[in-house]
Short mmCIF file of C-alpha atoms in Angstrom, two decimals:
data_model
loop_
_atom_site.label_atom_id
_atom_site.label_comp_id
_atom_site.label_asym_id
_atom_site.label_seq_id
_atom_site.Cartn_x
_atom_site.Cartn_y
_atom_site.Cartn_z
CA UNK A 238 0.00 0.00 0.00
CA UNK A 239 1.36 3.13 -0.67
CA UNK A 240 0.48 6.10 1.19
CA UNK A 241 -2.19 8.03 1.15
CA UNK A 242 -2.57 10.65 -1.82
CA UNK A 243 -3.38 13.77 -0.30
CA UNK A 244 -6.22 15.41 -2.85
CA UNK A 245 -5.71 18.94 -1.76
CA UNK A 246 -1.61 18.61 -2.92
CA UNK A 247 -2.95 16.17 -6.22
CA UNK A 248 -5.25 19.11 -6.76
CA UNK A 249 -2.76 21.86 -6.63
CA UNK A 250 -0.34 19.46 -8.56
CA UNK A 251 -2.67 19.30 -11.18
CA UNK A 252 -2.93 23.49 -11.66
CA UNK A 253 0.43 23.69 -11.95
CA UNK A 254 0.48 20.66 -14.70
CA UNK A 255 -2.39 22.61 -16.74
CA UNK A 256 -0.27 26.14 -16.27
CA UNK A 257 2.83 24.34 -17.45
CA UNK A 258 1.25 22.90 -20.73
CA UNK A 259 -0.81 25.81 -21.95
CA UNK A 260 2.52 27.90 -21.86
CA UNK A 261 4.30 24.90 -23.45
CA UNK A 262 2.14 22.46 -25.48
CA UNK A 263 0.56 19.60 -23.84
CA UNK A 264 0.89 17.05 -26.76
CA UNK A 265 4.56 17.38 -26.52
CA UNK A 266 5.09 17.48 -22.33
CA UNK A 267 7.47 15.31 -21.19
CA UNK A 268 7.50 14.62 -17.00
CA UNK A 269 11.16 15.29 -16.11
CA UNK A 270 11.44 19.46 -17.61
CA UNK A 271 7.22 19.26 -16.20
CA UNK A 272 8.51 18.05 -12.83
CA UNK A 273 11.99 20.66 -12.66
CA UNK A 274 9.96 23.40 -13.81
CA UNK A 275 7.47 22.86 -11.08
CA UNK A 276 9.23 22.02 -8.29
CA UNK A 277 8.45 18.58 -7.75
CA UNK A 278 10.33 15.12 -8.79
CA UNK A 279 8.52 12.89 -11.76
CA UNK A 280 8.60 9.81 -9.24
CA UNK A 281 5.64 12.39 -7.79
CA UNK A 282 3.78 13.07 -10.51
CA UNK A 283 3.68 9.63 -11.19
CA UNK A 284 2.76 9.17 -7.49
CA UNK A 285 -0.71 11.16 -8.04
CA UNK A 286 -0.84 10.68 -11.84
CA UNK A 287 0.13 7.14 -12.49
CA UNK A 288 1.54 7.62 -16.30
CA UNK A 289 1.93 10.87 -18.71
CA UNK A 290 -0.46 9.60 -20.57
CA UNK A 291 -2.93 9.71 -17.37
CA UNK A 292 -1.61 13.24 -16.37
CA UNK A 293 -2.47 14.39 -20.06
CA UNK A 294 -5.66 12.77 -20.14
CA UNK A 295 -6.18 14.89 -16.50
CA UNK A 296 -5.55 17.96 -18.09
CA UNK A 297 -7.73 17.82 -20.86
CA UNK A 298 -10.06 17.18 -18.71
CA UNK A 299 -9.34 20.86 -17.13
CA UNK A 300 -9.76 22.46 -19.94
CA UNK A 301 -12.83 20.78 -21.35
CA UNK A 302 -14.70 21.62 -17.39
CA UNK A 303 -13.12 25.05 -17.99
CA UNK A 304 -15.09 25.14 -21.18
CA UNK A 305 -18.04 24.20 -20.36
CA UNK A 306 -18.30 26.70 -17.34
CA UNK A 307 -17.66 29.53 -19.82
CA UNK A 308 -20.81 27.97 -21.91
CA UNK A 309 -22.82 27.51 -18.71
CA UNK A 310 -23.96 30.97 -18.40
CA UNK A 311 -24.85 31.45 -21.44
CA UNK A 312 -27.03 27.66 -20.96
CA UNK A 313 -28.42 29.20 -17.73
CA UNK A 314 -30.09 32.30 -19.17
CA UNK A 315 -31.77 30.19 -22.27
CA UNK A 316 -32.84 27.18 -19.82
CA UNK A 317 -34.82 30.05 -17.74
CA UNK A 318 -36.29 31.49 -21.25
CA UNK A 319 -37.48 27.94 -22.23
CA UNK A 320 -39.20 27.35 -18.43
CA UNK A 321 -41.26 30.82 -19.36
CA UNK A 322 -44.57 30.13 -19.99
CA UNK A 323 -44.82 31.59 -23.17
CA UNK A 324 -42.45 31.59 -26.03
CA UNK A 325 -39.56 34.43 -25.52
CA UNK A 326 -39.79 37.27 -28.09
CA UNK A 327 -36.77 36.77 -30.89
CA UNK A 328 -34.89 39.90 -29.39
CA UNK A 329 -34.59 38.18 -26.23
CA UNK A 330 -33.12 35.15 -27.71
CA UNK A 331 -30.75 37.62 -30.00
CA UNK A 332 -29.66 39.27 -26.34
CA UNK A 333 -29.10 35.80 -24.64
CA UNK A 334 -26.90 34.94 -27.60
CA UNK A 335 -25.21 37.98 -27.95
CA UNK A 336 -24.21 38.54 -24.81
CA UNK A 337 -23.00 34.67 -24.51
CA UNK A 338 -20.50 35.44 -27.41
CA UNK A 339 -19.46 39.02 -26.02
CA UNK A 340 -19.11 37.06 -22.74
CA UNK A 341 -17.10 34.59 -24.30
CA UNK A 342 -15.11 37.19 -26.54
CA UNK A 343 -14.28 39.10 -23.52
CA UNK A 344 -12.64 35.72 -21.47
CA UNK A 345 -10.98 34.00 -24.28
CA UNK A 346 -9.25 37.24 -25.63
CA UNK A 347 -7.31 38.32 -22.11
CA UNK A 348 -3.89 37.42 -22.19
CA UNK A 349 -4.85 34.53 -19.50
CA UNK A 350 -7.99 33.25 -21.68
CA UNK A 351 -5.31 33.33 -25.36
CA UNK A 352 -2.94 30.82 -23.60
CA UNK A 353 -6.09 28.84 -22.40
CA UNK A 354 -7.15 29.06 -25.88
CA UNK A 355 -4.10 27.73 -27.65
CA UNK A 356 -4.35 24.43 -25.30
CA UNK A 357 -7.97 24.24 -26.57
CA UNK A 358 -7.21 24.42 -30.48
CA UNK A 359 -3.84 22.19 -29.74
CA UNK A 360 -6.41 19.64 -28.18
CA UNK A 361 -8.89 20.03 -30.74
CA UNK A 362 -6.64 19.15 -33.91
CA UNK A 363 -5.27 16.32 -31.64
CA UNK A 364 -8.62 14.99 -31.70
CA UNK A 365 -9.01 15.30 -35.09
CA UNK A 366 -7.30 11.89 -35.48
CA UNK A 367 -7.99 10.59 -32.29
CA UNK A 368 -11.97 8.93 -32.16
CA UNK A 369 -11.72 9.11 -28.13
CA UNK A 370 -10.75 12.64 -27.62
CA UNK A 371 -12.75 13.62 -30.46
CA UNK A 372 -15.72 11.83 -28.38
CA UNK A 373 -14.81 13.27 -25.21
CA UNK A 374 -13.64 16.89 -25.79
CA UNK A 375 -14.62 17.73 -29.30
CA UNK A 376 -18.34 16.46 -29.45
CA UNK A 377 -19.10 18.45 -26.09
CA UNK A 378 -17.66 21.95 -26.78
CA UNK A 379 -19.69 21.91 -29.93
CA UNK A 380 -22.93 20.67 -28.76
CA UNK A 381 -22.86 22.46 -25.31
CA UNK A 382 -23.00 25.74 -27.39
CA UNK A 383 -25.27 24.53 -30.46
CA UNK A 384 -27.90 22.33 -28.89
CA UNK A 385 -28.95 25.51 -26.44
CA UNK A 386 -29.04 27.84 -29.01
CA UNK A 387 -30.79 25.71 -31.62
CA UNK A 388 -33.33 24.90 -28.78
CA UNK A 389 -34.04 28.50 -28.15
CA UNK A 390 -34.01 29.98 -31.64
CA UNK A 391 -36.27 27.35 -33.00
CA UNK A 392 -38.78 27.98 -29.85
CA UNK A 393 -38.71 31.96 -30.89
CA UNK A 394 -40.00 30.12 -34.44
CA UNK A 395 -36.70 31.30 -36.24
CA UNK A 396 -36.27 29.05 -39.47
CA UNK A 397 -32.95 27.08 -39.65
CA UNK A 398 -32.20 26.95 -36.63
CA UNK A 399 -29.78 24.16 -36.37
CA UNK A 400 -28.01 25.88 -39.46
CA UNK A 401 -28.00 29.26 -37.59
CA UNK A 402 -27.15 27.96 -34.36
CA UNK A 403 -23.87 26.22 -36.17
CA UNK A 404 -23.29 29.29 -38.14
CA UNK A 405 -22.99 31.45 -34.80
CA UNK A 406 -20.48 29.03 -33.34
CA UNK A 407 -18.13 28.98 -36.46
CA UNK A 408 -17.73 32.51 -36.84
CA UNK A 409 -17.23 32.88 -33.26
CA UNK A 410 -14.57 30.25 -33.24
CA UNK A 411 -13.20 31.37 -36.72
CA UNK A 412 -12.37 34.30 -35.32
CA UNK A 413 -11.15 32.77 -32.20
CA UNK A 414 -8.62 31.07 -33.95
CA UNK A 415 -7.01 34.08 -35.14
CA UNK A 416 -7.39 36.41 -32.18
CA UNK A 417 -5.81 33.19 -30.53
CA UNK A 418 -2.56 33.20 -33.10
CA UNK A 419 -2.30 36.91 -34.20
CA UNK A 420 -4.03 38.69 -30.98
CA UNK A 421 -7.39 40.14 -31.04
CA UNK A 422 -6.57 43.01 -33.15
CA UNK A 423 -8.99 45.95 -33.30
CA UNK A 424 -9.30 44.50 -36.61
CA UNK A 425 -10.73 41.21 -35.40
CA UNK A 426 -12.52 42.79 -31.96
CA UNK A 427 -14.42 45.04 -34.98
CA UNK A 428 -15.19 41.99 -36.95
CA UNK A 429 -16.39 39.81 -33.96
CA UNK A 430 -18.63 43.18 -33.11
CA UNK A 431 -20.28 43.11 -36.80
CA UNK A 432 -20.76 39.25 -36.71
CA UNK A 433 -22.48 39.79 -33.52
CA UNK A 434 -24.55 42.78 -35.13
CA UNK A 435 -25.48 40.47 -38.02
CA UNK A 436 -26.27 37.49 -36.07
CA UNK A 437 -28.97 39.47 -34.21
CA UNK A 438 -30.88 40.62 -37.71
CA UNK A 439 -30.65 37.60 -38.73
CA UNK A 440 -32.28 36.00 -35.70
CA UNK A 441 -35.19 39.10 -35.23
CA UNK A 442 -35.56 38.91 -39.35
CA UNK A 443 -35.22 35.26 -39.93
CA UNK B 235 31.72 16.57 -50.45
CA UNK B 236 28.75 13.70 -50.03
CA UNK B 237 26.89 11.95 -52.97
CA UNK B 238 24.88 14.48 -55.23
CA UNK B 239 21.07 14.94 -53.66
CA UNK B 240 19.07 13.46 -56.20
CA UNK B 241 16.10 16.15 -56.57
CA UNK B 242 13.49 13.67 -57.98
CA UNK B 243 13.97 11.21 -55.12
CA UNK B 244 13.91 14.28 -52.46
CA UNK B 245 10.98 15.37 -53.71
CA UNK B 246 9.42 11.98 -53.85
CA UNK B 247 10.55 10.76 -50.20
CA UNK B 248 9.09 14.10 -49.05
CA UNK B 249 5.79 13.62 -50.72
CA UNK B 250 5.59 10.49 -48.70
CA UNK B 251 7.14 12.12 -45.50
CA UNK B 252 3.74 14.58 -46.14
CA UNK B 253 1.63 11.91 -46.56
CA UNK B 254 2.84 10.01 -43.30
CA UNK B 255 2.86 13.29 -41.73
CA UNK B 256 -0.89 13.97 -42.56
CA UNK B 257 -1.74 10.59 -41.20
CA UNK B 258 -0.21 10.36 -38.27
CA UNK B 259 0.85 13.61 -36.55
CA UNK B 260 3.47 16.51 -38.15
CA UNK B 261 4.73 17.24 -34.19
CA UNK B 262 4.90 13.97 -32.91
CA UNK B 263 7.23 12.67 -35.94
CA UNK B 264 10.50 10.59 -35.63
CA UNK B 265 12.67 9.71 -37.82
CA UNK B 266 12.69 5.88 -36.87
CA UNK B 267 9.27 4.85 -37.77
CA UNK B 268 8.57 7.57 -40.40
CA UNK B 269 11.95 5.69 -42.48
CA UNK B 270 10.25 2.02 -41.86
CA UNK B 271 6.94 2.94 -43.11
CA UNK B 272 8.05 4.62 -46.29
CA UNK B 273 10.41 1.85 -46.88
CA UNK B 274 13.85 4.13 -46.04
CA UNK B 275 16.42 4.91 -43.57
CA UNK B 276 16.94 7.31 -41.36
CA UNK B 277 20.20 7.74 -42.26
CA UNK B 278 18.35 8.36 -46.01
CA UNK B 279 16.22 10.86 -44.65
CA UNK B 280 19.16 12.76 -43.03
CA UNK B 281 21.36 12.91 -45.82
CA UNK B 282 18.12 14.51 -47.58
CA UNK B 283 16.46 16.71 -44.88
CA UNK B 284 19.71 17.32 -42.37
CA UNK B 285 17.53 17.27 -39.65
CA UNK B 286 14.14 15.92 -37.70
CA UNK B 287 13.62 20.04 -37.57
CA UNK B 288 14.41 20.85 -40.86
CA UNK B 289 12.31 18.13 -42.40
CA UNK B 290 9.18 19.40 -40.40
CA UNK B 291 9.88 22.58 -41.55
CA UNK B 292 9.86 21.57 -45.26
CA UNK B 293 6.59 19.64 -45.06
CA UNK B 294 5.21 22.66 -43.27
CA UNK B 295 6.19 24.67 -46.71
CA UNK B 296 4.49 21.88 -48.40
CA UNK B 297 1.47 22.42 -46.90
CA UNK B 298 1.37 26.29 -47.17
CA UNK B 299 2.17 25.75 -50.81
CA UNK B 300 -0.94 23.62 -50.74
CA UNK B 301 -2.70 25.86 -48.91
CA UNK B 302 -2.57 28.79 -51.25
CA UNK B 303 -2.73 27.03 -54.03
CA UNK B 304 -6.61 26.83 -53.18
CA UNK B 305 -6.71 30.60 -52.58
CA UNK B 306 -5.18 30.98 -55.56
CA UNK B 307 -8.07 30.62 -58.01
CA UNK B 308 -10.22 32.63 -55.69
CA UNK B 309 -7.29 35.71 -56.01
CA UNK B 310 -6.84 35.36 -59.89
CA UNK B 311 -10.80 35.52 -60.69
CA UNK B 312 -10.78 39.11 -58.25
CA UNK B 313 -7.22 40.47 -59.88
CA UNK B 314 -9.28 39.93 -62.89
CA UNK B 315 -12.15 42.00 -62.05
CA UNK B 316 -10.20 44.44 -60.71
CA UNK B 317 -8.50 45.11 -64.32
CA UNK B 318 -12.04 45.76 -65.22
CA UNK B 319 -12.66 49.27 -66.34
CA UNK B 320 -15.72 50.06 -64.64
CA UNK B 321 -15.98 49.04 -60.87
CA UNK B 322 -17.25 45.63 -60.96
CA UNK B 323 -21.50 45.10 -59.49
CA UNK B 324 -21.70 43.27 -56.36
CA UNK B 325 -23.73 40.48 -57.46
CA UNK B 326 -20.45 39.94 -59.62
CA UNK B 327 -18.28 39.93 -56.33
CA UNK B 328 -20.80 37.81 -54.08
CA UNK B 329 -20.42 34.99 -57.47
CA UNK B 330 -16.51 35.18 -57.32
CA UNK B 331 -16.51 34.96 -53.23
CA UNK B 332 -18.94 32.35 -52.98
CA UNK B 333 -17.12 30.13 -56.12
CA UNK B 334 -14.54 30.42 -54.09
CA UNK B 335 -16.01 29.05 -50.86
CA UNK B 336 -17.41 26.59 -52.82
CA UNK B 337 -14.47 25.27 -54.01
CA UNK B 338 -12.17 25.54 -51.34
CA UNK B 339 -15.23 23.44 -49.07
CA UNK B 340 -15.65 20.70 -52.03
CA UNK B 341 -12.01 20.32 -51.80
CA UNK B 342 -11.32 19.81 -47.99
CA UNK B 343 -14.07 17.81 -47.18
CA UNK B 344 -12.75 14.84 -49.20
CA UNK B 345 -11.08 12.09 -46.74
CA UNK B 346 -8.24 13.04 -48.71
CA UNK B 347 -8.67 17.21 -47.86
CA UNK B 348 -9.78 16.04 -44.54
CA UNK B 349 -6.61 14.74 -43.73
CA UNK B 350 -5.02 17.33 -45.50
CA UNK B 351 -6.96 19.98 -43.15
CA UNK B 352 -6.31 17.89 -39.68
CA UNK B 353 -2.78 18.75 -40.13
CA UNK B 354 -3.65 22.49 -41.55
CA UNK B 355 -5.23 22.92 -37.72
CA UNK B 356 -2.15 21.12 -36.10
CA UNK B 357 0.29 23.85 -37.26
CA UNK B 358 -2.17 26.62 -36.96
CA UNK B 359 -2.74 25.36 -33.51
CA UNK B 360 1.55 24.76 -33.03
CA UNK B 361 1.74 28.20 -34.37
CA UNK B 362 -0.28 29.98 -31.40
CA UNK B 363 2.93 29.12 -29.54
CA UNK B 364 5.68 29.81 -32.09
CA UNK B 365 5.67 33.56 -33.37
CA UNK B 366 8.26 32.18 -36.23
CA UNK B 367 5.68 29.89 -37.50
CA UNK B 368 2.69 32.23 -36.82
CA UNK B 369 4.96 34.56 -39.15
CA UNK B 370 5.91 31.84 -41.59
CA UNK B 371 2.11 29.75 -41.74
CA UNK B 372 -0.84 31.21 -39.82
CA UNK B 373 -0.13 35.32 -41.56
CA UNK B 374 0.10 34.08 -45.46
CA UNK B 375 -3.14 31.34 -44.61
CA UNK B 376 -5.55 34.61 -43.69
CA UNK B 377 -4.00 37.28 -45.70
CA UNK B 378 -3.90 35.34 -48.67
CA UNK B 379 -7.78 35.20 -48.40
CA UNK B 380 -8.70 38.53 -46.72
CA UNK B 381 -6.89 40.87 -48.54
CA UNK B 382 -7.78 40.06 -51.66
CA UNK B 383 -11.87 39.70 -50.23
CA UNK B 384 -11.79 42.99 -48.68
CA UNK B 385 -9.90 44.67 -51.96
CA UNK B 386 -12.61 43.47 -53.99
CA UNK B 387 -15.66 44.19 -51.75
CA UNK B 388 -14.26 47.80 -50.99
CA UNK B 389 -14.24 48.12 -54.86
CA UNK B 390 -17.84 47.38 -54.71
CA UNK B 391 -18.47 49.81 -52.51
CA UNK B 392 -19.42 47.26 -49.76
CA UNK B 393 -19.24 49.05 -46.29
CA UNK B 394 -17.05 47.45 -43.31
CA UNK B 395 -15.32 45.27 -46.21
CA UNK B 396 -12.43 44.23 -44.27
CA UNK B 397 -14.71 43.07 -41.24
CA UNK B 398 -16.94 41.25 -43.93
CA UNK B 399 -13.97 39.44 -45.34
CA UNK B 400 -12.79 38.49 -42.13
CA UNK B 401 -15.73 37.01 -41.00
CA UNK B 402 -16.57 35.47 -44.32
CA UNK B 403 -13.02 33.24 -43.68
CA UNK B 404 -14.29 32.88 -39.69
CA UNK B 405 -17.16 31.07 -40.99
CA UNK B 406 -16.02 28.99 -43.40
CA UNK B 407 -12.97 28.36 -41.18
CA UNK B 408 -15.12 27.75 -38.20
CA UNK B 409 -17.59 24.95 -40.08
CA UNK B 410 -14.26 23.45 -41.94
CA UNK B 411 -13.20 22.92 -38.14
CA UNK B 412 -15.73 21.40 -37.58
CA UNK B 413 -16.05 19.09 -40.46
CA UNK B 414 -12.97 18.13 -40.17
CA UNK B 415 -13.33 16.77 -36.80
CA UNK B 416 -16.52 15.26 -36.65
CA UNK B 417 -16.56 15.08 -40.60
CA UNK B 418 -18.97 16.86 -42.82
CA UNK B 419 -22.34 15.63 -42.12
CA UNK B 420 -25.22 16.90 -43.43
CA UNK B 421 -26.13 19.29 -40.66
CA UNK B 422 -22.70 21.08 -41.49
CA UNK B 423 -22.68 21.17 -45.16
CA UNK B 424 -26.44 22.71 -44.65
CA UNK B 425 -24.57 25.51 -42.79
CA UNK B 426 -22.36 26.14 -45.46
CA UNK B 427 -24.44 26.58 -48.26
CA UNK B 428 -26.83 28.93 -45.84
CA UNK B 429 -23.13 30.76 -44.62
CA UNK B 430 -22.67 31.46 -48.61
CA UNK B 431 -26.47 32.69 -49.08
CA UNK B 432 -26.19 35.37 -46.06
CA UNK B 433 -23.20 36.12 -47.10
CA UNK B 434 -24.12 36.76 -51.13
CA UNK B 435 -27.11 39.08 -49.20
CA UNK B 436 -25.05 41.09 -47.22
CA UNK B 437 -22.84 41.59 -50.39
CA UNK B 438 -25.51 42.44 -52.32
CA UNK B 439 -27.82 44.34 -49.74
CA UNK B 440 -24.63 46.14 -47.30
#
């Protein structure tokens, strides 16, 4: 028996493991610069995380939770429009979604949220030939975001739903994935504005 | 002085070196099993290449080269109607955009382009972490498509045409991430073709 892993250490452990591999890559982490950089030995990651492969696994994980919160709120507020006893007016379902995307926009473009991001894209093309994490990470971070939406437009009676609801999440990410490489220029903070702007015509005209 | 490089069998082994890259991973490569499965050495592959680093960075040209080939028909129909001598209509822009979108979707949704694109997102996504290769990859990949969007648009008098042509890439980048993940499925191609019809409106209507 060996002795007794002590979660609250594992825990912190584990922060420092996620910190380490958004700044460096996780695909390519290797325990023994991990461990150095840390301050702890690889015999103690291994300890608490049995194999790399099980610490990596952990960690994506992290980020897939950290996800999901950011897509929660944005869930909450369309859950309580759906419980309303009549159906929600189209400009209140173009505010929800609006304001989930500036929310979004607004955490994922801070210099914190861009280093986040770049472990999220490096795990998404991972899992691009990988059927398991494409299952467990891919398949969630699109349908936490679409199914919602595509609930709540199609309640407000908006045709193509699905389609719009898919549409929203593409540009968003689209332009994710170059305020993630190149910075959110004012270029691309404009252009994330507009697509926001056009999303709610579309949804109050549709 | 070593043995002259024969160009035809570079070119060949790193065709193959592409192709193995494509399948299995550009970041994760080593030398090792890349020689046994494309029936070569190591030793072959250094004498070519010089290095593990040098021969990613080729195949990372290769797929650039690849990349804007497929821009490339989009560019040449624009240059063309910018030689016009009268301002070209819109309608005449929206056509040349959405051609273009067309064809760039028909050709990476193949299993062939889909392979082709799952290592497209693995450098973008390397990139986010590597202002060389952002530089060298992820700058040429949007310019090569925005500038020449937003040049024609402005032409057409089409207002915010620099936002437009960065959110027309966004989307089509954004479903293409998609696709290529969970592949296209009918739900995302749907997207697409109503991504080209709002955008041909809001060419034609802006």
């Amino acid at each position: 028996m060996g002795r007794p892993k002590d979660d609250a250490r594992r825990h912190e452990l584990l922060t420092a493991c996620v910190r380490y591999a958004q700044e460096r890559g996780l695909f390519g982490l290797t325990l023994r610069p991990l461990a150095d950089e840390i301050g702890t030995s690889t015999r103690n990651l291994l300890h608490h995380f049995e194999s790399r492969e099980h610490l990596i696994s952990e960690i994506v994980d992290e980020v897939l939770a950290d996800q999901l919160e950011t897509s929660r709120a944005l869930l909450s507020r369309i859950q309580r429009q759906k419980t309303a006893a009549t159906a929600p007016p189209r400009n209140v379902v173009a505010d929800v979604i609006a304001d989930g995307l500036e929310l979004s926009w607004a955490h994922t473009t801070t210099p914190q949220g861009r280093i986040q991001m770049a472990m999220f894209f490096e795990i998404y093309a991972a899992a691009m030939r990988d059927n398991d994490l494409r299952k467990r990470f891919v398949d969630p971070v699109i349908t936490e975001w679409v199914t919602p939406m595509a609930q709540a437009l199609e309640q407000a009676s908006v045709v193509n739903a699905l389609s719009l609801a898919h549409r929203v999440l593409a540009v968003h990410r689209g332009l994710l994935l170059q305020a993630t490489a190149t910075g959110a220029t004012p270029e691309i903070a404009a252009a994330h504005k507009d697509a926001i702007h056009c999303i709610r015509n579309e949804i109050c005209t549709a």
